Amino acid sequence: MAISQLALKILWARSGGLCAFPGCNQELICKTSKDIIGHMCHIVAQNPQGPRGNANIPQNQIDSDSNIILLCPTHHRIIDTD
């Protein structure tokens, strides 16, 4: 994933440090160890043939903050395998 530093800052600021899956609200930074457990996930896949792929999305928008969400590990796995 080649997300810019600015896009990364925007992504974390918008998330409030919480999983974006509806109703989850799992904190993505561990309070005790400060480990980051959040996963950056593409809404439209990087590969047009991948899950949620779309050949009509311009390549320069694939890694933009508007196409990336933060999820907890559980919901990232659920979404990518569904």
Backbone as XML, in Angstrom:
<?xml version="1.0"?>
<chain id="A" units="angstrom">
  <residue number="1" name="MET">
    <atom name="N" x="0.858" y="-1.158" z="0.000"/>
    <atom name="CA" x="0.000" y="0.000" z="0.000"/>
    <atom name="C" x="0.907" y="1.224" z="0.000"/>
  </residue>
  <residue number="2" name="ALA">
    <atom name="N" x="0.674" y="2.137" z="-0.911"/>
    <atom name="CA" x="1.502" y="3.333" z="-1.049"/>
    <atom name="C" x="0.722" y="4.578" z="-0.669"/>
  </residue>
  <residue number="3" name="ILE">
    <atom name="N" x="0.185" y="4.589" z="0.529"/>
    <atom name="CA" x="-0.599" y="5.729" z="0.988"/>
    <atom name="C" x="0.355" y="6.832" z="1.463"/>
  </residue>
  <residue number="4" name="SER">
    <atom name="N" x="0.052" y="8.063" z="1.128"/>
    <atom name="CA" x="0.915" y="9.185" z="1.496"/>
    <atom name="C" x="0.812" y="9.468" z="2.996"/>
  </residue>
  <residue number="5" name="GLN">
    <atom name="N" x="1.804" y="10.171" z="3.523"/>
    <atom name="CA" x="1.794" y="10.544" z="4.941"/>
    <atom name="C" x="0.575" y="11.407" z="5.276"/>
  </residue>
  <residue number="6" name="LEU">
    <atom name="N" x="0.228" y="12.321" z="4.381"/>
    <atom name="CA" x="-0.942" y="13.170" z="4.605"/>
    <atom name="C" x="-2.212" y="12.326" z="4.649"/>
  </residue>
  <residue number="7" name="ALA">
    <atom name="N" x="-2.360" y="11.414" z="3.698"/>
    <atom name="CA" x="-3.538" y="10.546" z="3.664"/>
    <atom name="C" x="-3.607" y="9.685" z="4.920"/>
  </residue>
  <residue number="8" name="LEU">
    <atom name="N" x="-2.461" y="9.232" z="5.395"/>
    <atom name="CA" x="-2.400" y="8.421" z="6.609"/>
    <atom name="C" x="-2.861" y="9.228" z="7.822"/>
  </residue>
  <residue number="9" name="LYS">
    <atom name="N" x="-2.412" y="10.467" z="7.929"/>
    <atom name="CA" x="-2.840" y="11.332" z="9.037"/>
    <atom name="C" x="-4.341" y="11.597" z="8.975"/>
  </residue>
  <residue number="10" name="ILE">
    <atom name="N" x="-4.851" y="11.866" z="7.785"/>
    <atom name="CA" x="-6.294" y="12.101" z="7.608"/>
    <atom name="C" x="-7.086" y="10.858" z="8.002"/>
  </residue>
  <residue number="11" name="LEU">
    <atom name="N" x="-6.618" y="9.707" z="7.568"/>
    <atom name="CA" x="-7.286" y="8.437" z="7.861"/>
    <atom name="C" x="-7.414" y="8.210" z="9.362"/>
  </residue>
  <residue number="12" name="TRP">
    <atom name="N" x="-6.315" y="8.366" z="10.101"/>
    <atom name="CA" x="-6.352" y="8.143" z="11.548"/>
    <atom name="C" x="-7.177" y="9.211" z="12.255"/>
  </residue>
  <residue number="13" name="ALA">
    <atom name="N" x="-7.091" y="10.452" z="11.796"/>
    <atom name="CA" x="-7.876" y="11.525" z="12.423"/>
    <atom name="C" x="-9.366" y="11.262" z="12.244"/>
  </residue>
  <residue number="14" name="ARG">
    <atom name="N" x="-9.767" y="10.876" z="11.050"/>
    <atom name="CA" x="-11.192" y="10.609" z="10.785"/>
    <atom name="C" x="-11.704" y="9.406" z="11.569"/>
  </residue>
  <residue number="15" name="SER">
    <atom name="N" x="-10.836" y="8.432" z="11.792"/>
    <atom name="CA" x="-11.273" y="7.200" z="12.459"/>
    <atom name="C" x="-11.469" y="7.389" z="13.957"/>
  </residue>
  <residue number="16" name="GLY">
    <atom name="N" x="-10.790" y="8.373" z="14.524"/>
    <atom name="CA" x="-10.842" y="8.521" z="15.975"/>
    <atom name="C" x="-10.188" y="7.345" z="16.682"/>
  </residue>
  <residue number="17" name="GLY">
    <atom name="N" x="-9.393" y="6.567" z="15.954"/>
    <atom name="CA" x="-8.714" y="5.409" z="16.541"/>
    <atom name="C" x="-9.615" y="4.212" z="16.762"/>
  </residue>
  <residue number="18" name="LEU">
    <atom name="N" x="-10.763" y="4.192" z="16.057"/>
    <atom name="CA" x="-11.733" y="3.108" z="16.233"/>
    <atom name="C" x="-11.977" y="2.366" z="14.924"/>
  </residue>
  <residue number="19" name="CYS">
    <atom name="N" x="-12.331" y="1.091" z="15.038"/>
    <atom name="CA" x="-12.688" y="0.276" z="13.876"/>
    <atom name="C" x="-13.895" y="0.890" z="13.167"/>
  </residue>
  <residue number="20" name="ALA">
    <atom name="N" x="-13.850" y="0.931" z="11.838"/>
    <atom name="CA" x="-14.916" y="1.533" z="11.040"/>
    <atom name="C" x="-16.107" y="0.604" z="10.810"/>
  </residue>
  <residue number="21" name="PHE">
    <atom name="N" x="-16.000" y="-0.653" z="11.207"/>
    <atom name="CA" x="-17.104" y="-1.590" z="11.002"/>
    <atom name="C" x="-18.295" y="-1.144" z="11.855"/>
  </residue>
  <residue number="22" name="PRO">
    <atom name="N" x="-19.474" y="-1.050" z="11.253"/>
    <atom name="CA" x="-20.649" y="-0.556" z="11.999"/>
    <atom name="C" x="-20.878" y="-1.315" z="13.309"/>
  </residue>
  <residue number="23" name="GLY">
    <atom name="N" x="-20.939" y="-0.554" z="14.387"/>
    <atom name="CA" x="-21.214" y="-1.119" z="15.699"/>
    <atom name="C" x="-20.016" y="-1.699" z="16.428"/>
  </residue>
  <residue number="24" name="CYS">
    <atom name="N" x="-18.846" y="-1.735" z="15.818"/>
    <atom name="CA" x="-17.694" y="-2.366" z="16.463"/>
    <atom name="C" x="-17.056" y="-1.445" z="17.509"/>
  </residue>
  <residue number="25" name="ASN">
    <atom name="N" x="-16.537" y="-0.322" z="17.087"/>
    <atom name="CA" x="-15.874" y="0.640" z="17.978"/>
    <atom name="C" x="-14.688" y="0.072" z="18.747"/>
  </residue>
  <residue number="26" name="GLN">
    <atom name="N" x="-14.063" y="-0.990" z="18.237"/>
    <atom name="CA" x="-12.835" y="-1.525" z="18.841"/>
    <atom name="C" x="-11.731" y="-0.483" z="18.720"/>
  </residue>
  <residue number="27" name="GLU">
    <atom name="N" x="-11.044" y="-0.200" z="19.829"/>
    <atom name="CA" x="-9.917" y="0.726" z="19.776"/>
    <atom name="C" x="-8.775" y="0.077" z="19.004"/>
  </residue>
  <residue number="28" name="LEU">
    <atom name="N" x="-8.125" y="0.857" z="18.162"/>
    <atom name="CA" x="-7.099" y="0.325" z="17.269"/>
    <atom name="C" x="-5.680" y="0.552" z="17.772"/>
  </residue>
  <residue number="29" name="ILE">
    <atom name="N" x="-5.552" y="1.162" z="18.941"/>
    <atom name="CA" x="-4.260" y="1.313" z="19.604"/>
    <atom name="C" x="-4.422" y="0.759" z="21.014"/>
  </residue>
  <residue number="30" name="CYS">
    <atom name="N" x="-3.619" y="-0.233" z="21.357"/>
    <atom name="CA" x="-3.708" y="-0.866" z="22.673"/>
    <atom name="C" x="-3.291" y="0.134" z="23.750"/>
  </residue>
  <residue number="31" name="LYS">
    <atom name="N" x="-4.127" y="0.322" z="24.755"/>
    <atom name="CA" x="-3.856" y="1.309" z="25.802"/>
    <atom name="C" x="-2.635" y="0.956" z="26.643"/>
  </residue>
  <residue number="32" name="THR">
    <atom name="N" x="-2.420" y="-0.322" z="26.895"/>
    <atom name="CA" x="-1.319" y="-0.702" z="27.787"/>
    <atom name="C" x="0.029" y="-0.773" z="27.083"/>
  </residue>
  <residue number="33" name="SER">
    <atom name="N" x="0.060" y="-1.319" z="25.889"/>
    <atom name="CA" x="1.347" y="-1.494" z="25.188"/>
    <atom name="C" x="1.596" y="-0.441" z="24.120"/>
  </residue>
  <residue number="34" name="LYS">
    <atom name="N" x="0.571" y="0.317" z="23.747"/>
    <atom name="CA" x="0.628" y="1.306" z="22.660"/>
    <atom name="C" x="0.850" y="0.660" z="21.289"/>
  </residue>
  <residue number="35" name="ASP">
    <atom name="N" x="0.632" y="-0.656" z="21.192"/>
    <atom name="CA" x="0.730" y="-1.338" z="19.902"/>
    <atom name="C" x="-0.438" y="-0.929" z="19.020"/>
  </residue>
  <residue number="36" name="ILE">
    <atom name="N" x="-0.165" y="-0.742" z="17.748"/>
    <atom name="CA" x="-1.211" y="-0.429" z="16.774"/>
    <atom name="C" x="-1.753" y="-1.749" z="16.251"/>
  </residue>
  <residue number="37" name="ILE">
    <atom name="N" x="-3.049" y="-1.977" z="16.479"/>
    <atom name="CA" x="-3.661" y="-3.220" z="16.011"/>
    <atom name="C" x="-4.598" y="-2.973" z="14.836"/>
  </residue>
  <residue number="38" name="GLY">
    <atom name="N" x="-4.774" y="-1.710" z="14.441"/>
    <atom name="CA" x="-5.644" y="-1.378" z="13.326"/>
    <atom name="C" x="-5.043" y="-1.806" z="11.995"/>
  </residue>
  <residue number="39" name="HIS">
    <atom name="N" x="-5.895" y="-2.211" z="11.092"/>
    <atom name="CA" x="-5.488" y="-2.589" z="9.740"/>
    <atom name="C" x="-6.024" y="-1.559" z="8.757"/>
  </residue>
  <residue number="40" name="MET">
    <atom name="N" x="-5.144" y="-1.059" z="7.888"/>
    <atom name="CA" x="-5.588" y="-0.187" z="6.803"/>
    <atom name="C" x="-6.117" y="-1.082" z="5.693"/>
  </residue>
  <residue number="41" name="CYS">
    <atom name="N" x="-7.339" y="-0.822" z="5.253"/>
    <atom name="CA" x="-8.003" y="-1.694" z="4.290"/>
    <atom name="C" x="-8.575" y="-0.879" z="3.138"/>
  </residue>
  <residue number="42" name="HIS">
    <atom name="N" x="-8.375" y="-1.388" z="1.937"/>
    <atom name="CA" x="-8.950" y="-0.733" z="0.764"/>
    <atom name="C" x="-10.453" y="-0.992" z="0.706"/>
  </residue>
  <residue number="43" name="ILE">
    <atom name="N" x="-11.199" y="0.023" z="0.366"/>
    <atom name="CA" x="-12.630" y="-0.142" z="0.118"/>
    <atom name="C" x="-12.794" y="-0.780" z="-1.259"/>
  </residue>
  <residue number="44" name="VAL">
    <atom name="N" x="-12.203" y="-0.159" z="-2.275"/>
    <atom name="CA" x="-12.091" y="-0.767" z="-3.607"/>
    <atom name="C" x="-10.694" y="-1.363" z="-3.661"/>
  </residue>
  <residue number="45" name="ALA">
    <atom name="N" x="-10.593" y="-2.636" z="-4.000"/>
    <atom name="CA" x="-9.320" y="-3.355" z="-3.981"/>
    <atom name="C" x="-8.264" y="-2.709" z="-4.882"/>
  </residue>
  <residue number="46" name="GLN">
    <atom name="N" x="-6.987" y="-2.877" z="-4.496"/>
    <atom name="CA" x="-5.883" y="-2.386" z="-5.323"/>
    <atom name="C" x="-5.886" y="-3.069" z="-6.683"/>
  </residue>
  <residue number="47" name="ASN">
    <atom name="N" x="-6.163" y="-4.353" z="-6.678"/>
    <atom name="CA" x="-6.173" y="-5.140" z="-7.903"/>
    <atom name="C" x="-7.613" y="-5.202" z="-8.425"/>
  </residue>
  <residue number="48" name="PRO">
    <atom name="N" x="-7.827" y="-4.811" z="-9.693"/>
    <atom name="CA" x="-9.196" y="-4.856" z="-10.241"/>
    <atom name="C" x="-9.827" y="-6.247" z="-10.161"/>
  </residue>
  <residue number="49" name="GLN">
    <atom name="N" x="-8.991" y="-7.304" z="-10.102"/>
    <atom name="CA" x="-9.501" y="-8.678" z="-10.015"/>
    <atom name="C" x="-9.694" y="-9.133" z="-8.570"/>
  </residue>
  <residue number="50" name="GLY">
    <atom name="N" x="-9.270" y="-8.305" z="-7.603"/>
    <atom name="CA" x="-9.351" y="-8.672" z="-6.192"/>
    <atom name="C" x="-10.742" y="-8.513" z="-5.633"/>
  </residue>
  <residue number="51" name="PRO">
    <atom name="N" x="-10.885" y="-8.872" z="-4.326"/>
    <atom name="CA" x="-12.192" y="-8.684" z="-3.700"/>
    <atom name="C" x="-12.563" y="-7.203" z="-3.721"/>
  </residue>
  <residue number="52" name="ARG">
    <atom name="N" x="-13.731" y="-6.892" z="-4.139"/>
    <atom name="CA" x="-14.211" y="-5.507" z="-4.260"/>
    <atom name="C" x="-13.429" y="-4.721" z="-5.308"/>
  </residue>
  <residue number="53" name="GLY">
    <atom name="N" x="-12.834" y="-5.401" z="-6.273"/>
    <atom name="CA" x="-12.082" y="-4.731" z="-7.338"/>
    <atom name="C" x="-13.003" y="-3.990" z="-8.293"/>
  </residue>
  <residue number="54" name="ASN">
    <atom name="N" x="-12.459" y="-2.943" z="-8.918"/>
    <atom name="CA" x="-13.229" y="-2.147" z="-9.863"/>
    <atom name="C" x="-12.258" y="-1.499" z="-10.839"/>
  </residue>
  <residue number="55" name="ALA">
    <atom name="N" x="-12.271" y="-1.948" z="-12.082"/>
    <atom name="CA" x="-11.343" y="-1.427" z="-13.093"/>
    <atom name="C" x="-11.647" y="0.015" z="-13.478"/>
  </residue>
  <residue number="56" name="ASN">
    <atom name="N" x="-12.800" y="0.546" z="-13.083"/>
    <atom name="CA" x="-13.178" y="1.910" z="-13.446"/>
    <atom name="C" x="-12.623" y="2.974" z="-12.499"/>
  </residue>
  <residue number="57" name="ILE">
    <atom name="N" x="-12.014" y="2.573" z="-11.401"/>
    <atom name="CA" x="-11.431" y="3.525" z="-10.444"/>
    <atom name="C" x="-10.033" y="3.896" z="-10.928"/>
  </residue>
  <residue number="58" name="PRO">
    <atom name="N" x="-9.746" y="5.194" z="-11.084"/>
    <atom name="CA" x="-8.395" y="5.599" z="-11.500"/>
    <atom name="C" x="-7.342" y="5.128" z="-10.496"/>
  </residue>
  <residue number="59" name="GLN">
    <atom name="N" x="-6.231" y="4.649" z="-10.986"/>
    <atom name="CA" x="-5.180" y="4.100" z="-10.133"/>
    <atom name="C" x="-4.703" y="5.100" z="-9.074"/>
  </residue>
  <residue number="60" name="ASN">
    <atom name="N" x="-4.695" y="6.394" z="-9.406"/>
    <atom name="CA" x="-4.220" y="7.384" z="-8.434"/>
    <atom name="C" x="-5.199" y="7.575" z="-7.273"/>
  </residue>
  <residue number="61" name="GLN">
    <atom name="N" x="-6.389" y="7.013" z="-7.355"/>
    <atom name="CA" x="-7.361" y="7.116" z="-6.262"/>
    <atom name="C" x="-7.393" y="5.869" z="-5.374"/>
  </residue>
  <residue number="62" name="ILE">
    <atom name="N" x="-6.763" y="4.808" z="-5.835"/>
    <atom name="CA" x="-6.796" y="3.541" z="-5.098"/>
    <atom name="C" x="-6.200" y="3.681" z="-3.698"/>
  </residue>
  <residue number="63" name="ASP">
    <atom name="N" x="-5.071" y="4.386" z="-3.564"/>
    <atom name="CA" x="-4.423" y="4.538" z="-2.262"/>
    <atom name="C" x="-4.718" y="5.879" z="-1.604"/>
  </residue>
  <residue number="64" name="SER">
    <atom name="N" x="-5.796" y="6.534" z="-2.013"/>
    <atom name="CA" x="-6.158" y="7.814" z="-1.399"/>
    <atom name="C" x="-6.903" y="7.566" z="-0.091"/>
  </residue>
  <residue number="65" name="ASP">
    <atom name="N" x="-6.917" y="8.578" z="0.780"/>
    <atom name="CA" x="-7.595" y="8.420" z="2.068"/>
    <atom name="C" x="-9.084" y="8.142" z="1.904"/>
  </residue>
  <residue number="66" name="SER">
    <atom name="N" x="-9.669" y="8.540" z="0.777"/>
    <atom name="CA" x="-11.101" y="8.293" z="0.566"/>
    <atom name="C" x="-11.394" y="6.831" z="0.208"/>
  </residue>
  <residue number="67" name="ASN">
    <atom name="N" x="-10.353" y="6.041" z="-0.082"/>
    <atom name="CA" x="-10.545" y="4.633" z="-0.427"/>
    <atom name="C" x="-9.942" y="3.687" z="0.618"/>
  </residue>
  <residue number="68" name="ILE">
    <atom name="N" x="-9.533" y="4.221" z="1.755"/>
    <atom name="CA" x="-8.931" y="3.402" z="2.807"/>
    <atom name="C" x="-9.742" y="3.591" z="4.082"/>
  </residue>
  <residue number="69" name="ILE">
    <atom name="N" x="-9.985" y="2.494" z="4.793"/>
    <atom name="CA" x="-10.620" y="2.563" z="6.105"/>
    <atom name="C" x="-9.748" y="1.801" z="7.100"/>
  </residue>
  <residue number="70" name="LEU">
    <atom name="N" x="-9.956" y="2.069" z="8.371"/>
    <atom name="CA" x="-9.262" y="1.337" z="9.430"/>
    <atom name="C" x="-10.228" y="0.353" z="10.053"/>
  </residue>
  <residue number="71" name="LEU">
    <atom name="N" x="-9.770" y="-0.887" z="10.179"/>
    <atom name="CA" x="-10.587" y="-1.939" z="10.776"/>
    <atom name="C" x="-9.783" y="-2.683" z="11.830"/>
  </residue>
  <residue number="72" name="CYS">
    <atom name="N" x="-10.480" y="-3.295" z="12.769"/>
    <atom name="CA" x="-9.824" y="-4.198" z="13.707"/>
    <atom name="C" x="-9.474" y="-5.472" z="12.934"/>
  </residue>
  <residue number="73" name="PRO">
    <atom name="N" x="-8.543" y="-6.284" z="13.440"/>
    <atom name="CA" x="-8.153" y="-7.507" z="12.715"/>
    <atom name="C" x="-9.327" y="-8.439" z="12.421"/>
  </residue>
  <residue number="74" name="THR">
    <atom name="N" x="-10.266" y="-8.565" z="13.342"/>
    <atom name="CA" x="-11.414" y="-9.454" z="13.141"/>
    <atom name="C" x="-12.259" y="-9.009" z="11.957"/>
  </residue>
  <residue number="75" name="HIS">
    <atom name="N" x="-12.611" y="-7.734" z="11.900"/>
    <atom name="CA" x="-13.471" y="-7.269" z="10.821"/>
    <atom name="C" x="-12.735" y="-7.184" z="9.489"/>
  </residue>
  <residue number="76" name="HIS">
    <atom name="N" x="-11.441" y="-6.937" z="9.515"/>
    <atom name="CA" x="-10.665" y="-6.974" z="8.269"/>
    <atom name="C" x="-10.747" y="-8.382" z="7.667"/>
  </residue>
  <residue number="77" name="ARG">
    <atom name="N" x="-10.551" y="-9.390" z="8.494"/>
    <atom name="CA" x="-10.592" y="-10.773" z="8.025"/>
    <atom name="C" x="-11.992" y="-11.132" z="7.523"/>
  </residue>
  <residue number="78" name="ILE">
    <atom name="N" x="-13.017" y="-10.732" z="8.262"/>
    <atom name="CA" x="-14.399" y="-11.035" z="7.857"/>
    <atom name="C" x="-14.710" y="-10.411" z="6.509"/>
  </residue>
  <residue number="79" name="ILE">
    <atom name="N" x="-14.368" y="-9.153" z="6.330"/>
    <atom name="CA" x="-14.684" y="-8.451" z="5.072"/>
    <atom name="C" x="-13.915" y="-9.053" z="3.899"/>
  </residue>
  <residue number="80" name="ASP">
    <atom name="N" x="-12.631" y="-9.367" z="4.091"/>
    <atom name="CA" x="-11.848" y="-9.895" z="2.978"/>
    <atom name="C" x="-12.203" y="-11.325" z="2.618"/>
  </residue>
  <residue number="81" name="THR">
    <atom name="N" x="-12.776" y="-12.080" z="3.532"/>
    <atom name="CA" x="-13.141" y="-13.477" z="3.211"/>
    <atom name="C" x="-14.598" y="-13.621" z="2.821"/>
  </residue>
  <residue number="82" name="ASP">
    <atom name="N" x="-15.410" y="-12.583" z="2.998"/>
    <atom name="CA" x="-16.846" y="-12.653" z="2.675"/>
    <atom name="C" x="-17.025" y="-12.406" z="1.187"/>
  </residue>
</chain>
